[in-house]
């Protein structure tokens, strides 16, 4: 019912910035929140940030708080993740996901994009 496509990943150096985008299509009215997750090789898929469809409520993982900003443009059905002051530990595949309720748990999300690679070199 909902399709998500991430873009904006790439290879950057420590301290650089990237902006990831997640374009949603389909029956987006069925979702109430969007989240970003990331997964490094050999590690679990970790929560990064989430935002309600209204944009009024945001939630960040401690590891990215103060460096990353989640936002959305409802007219474009797009959610963004602005990543500043990137560190090597930010290297991962980043996924966006849609859910009915704002949550930090991956298992609660109903729809997922295919991911976009972010690599931060030292």
Short mmCIF file of N, CA and C in Angstrom, two decimals, residues 12-15 38 40 43 67 85-92 94 117-122:
data_model
loop_
_atom_site.label_atom_id
_atom_site.label_comp_id
_atom_site.label_asym_id
_atom_site.label_seq_id
_atom_site.Cartn_x
_atom_site.Cartn_y
_atom_site.Cartn_z
N UNK A 12 31.49 10.09 2.07
CA UNK A 12 31.91 11.40 2.55
C UNK A 12 33.04 11.22 3.56
N UNK A 13 33.63 12.33 3.94
CA UNK A 13 34.69 12.31 4.93
C UNK A 13 34.16 12.74 6.30
N UNK A 14 34.92 12.44 7.31
CA UNK A 14 34.56 12.84 8.67
C UNK A 14 34.27 14.34 8.72
N UNK A 15 33.16 14.69 9.35
CA UNK A 15 32.78 16.08 9.48
C UNK A 15 31.90 16.61 8.38
N UNK A 38 19.26 2.54 10.78
CA UNK A 38 20.50 2.25 10.09
C UNK A 38 21.04 0.90 10.55
N UNK A 40 24.69 -1.33 10.24
CA UNK A 40 26.07 -1.55 9.84
C UNK A 40 26.31 -3.04 9.69
N UNK A 43 25.80 -5.87 12.49
CA UNK A 43 25.12 -5.27 13.62
C UNK A 43 23.61 -5.24 13.41
N UNK A 67 23.21 16.31 16.01
CA UNK A 67 23.90 16.27 14.72
C UNK A 67 22.94 16.03 13.55
N UNK A 85 28.16 16.79 10.76
CA UNK A 85 29.28 16.32 11.59
C UNK A 85 29.38 14.80 11.59
N UNK A 86 29.38 14.24 10.42
CA UNK A 86 29.37 12.79 10.29
C UNK A 86 30.64 12.16 10.83
N UNK A 87 30.46 11.00 11.43
CA UNK A 87 31.54 10.24 12.03
C UNK A 87 31.63 8.87 11.37
N UNK A 88 32.79 8.21 11.47
CA UNK A 88 32.90 6.87 10.90
C UNK A 88 31.85 5.90 11.42
N UNK A 89 31.46 6.04 12.67
CA UNK A 89 30.45 5.16 13.23
C UNK A 89 29.06 5.39 12.67
N UNK A 90 28.88 6.44 11.88
CA UNK A 90 27.62 6.65 11.19
C UNK A 90 27.51 5.82 9.92
N UNK A 91 28.59 5.19 9.53
CA UNK A 91 28.59 4.36 8.33
C UNK A 91 27.60 3.21 8.48
N UNK A 92 26.68 3.12 7.54
CA UNK A 92 25.65 2.10 7.59
C UNK A 92 24.75 2.24 6.37
N UNK A 94 21.12 3.13 5.48
CA UNK A 94 20.05 3.86 6.13
C UNK A 94 18.72 3.52 5.46
N UNK A 117 23.17 3.61 1.08
CA UNK A 117 24.44 3.45 1.78
C UNK A 117 25.06 4.80 2.11
N UNK A 118 25.48 4.93 3.36
CA UNK A 118 26.25 6.09 3.81
C UNK A 118 27.58 5.58 4.33
N UNK A 119 28.66 6.08 3.77
CA UNK A 119 29.99 5.69 4.19
C UNK A 119 30.78 6.93 4.57
N UNK A 120 31.29 6.93 5.78
CA UNK A 120 32.06 8.06 6.30
C UNK A 120 33.50 7.60 6.51
N UNK A 121 34.40 8.14 5.75
CA UNK A 121 35.80 7.74 5.82
C UNK A 121 36.60 8.72 6.68
N UNK A 122 37.60 8.19 7.35
CA UNK A 122 38.46 9.01 8.19
C UNK A 122 39.67 9.49 7.44
#
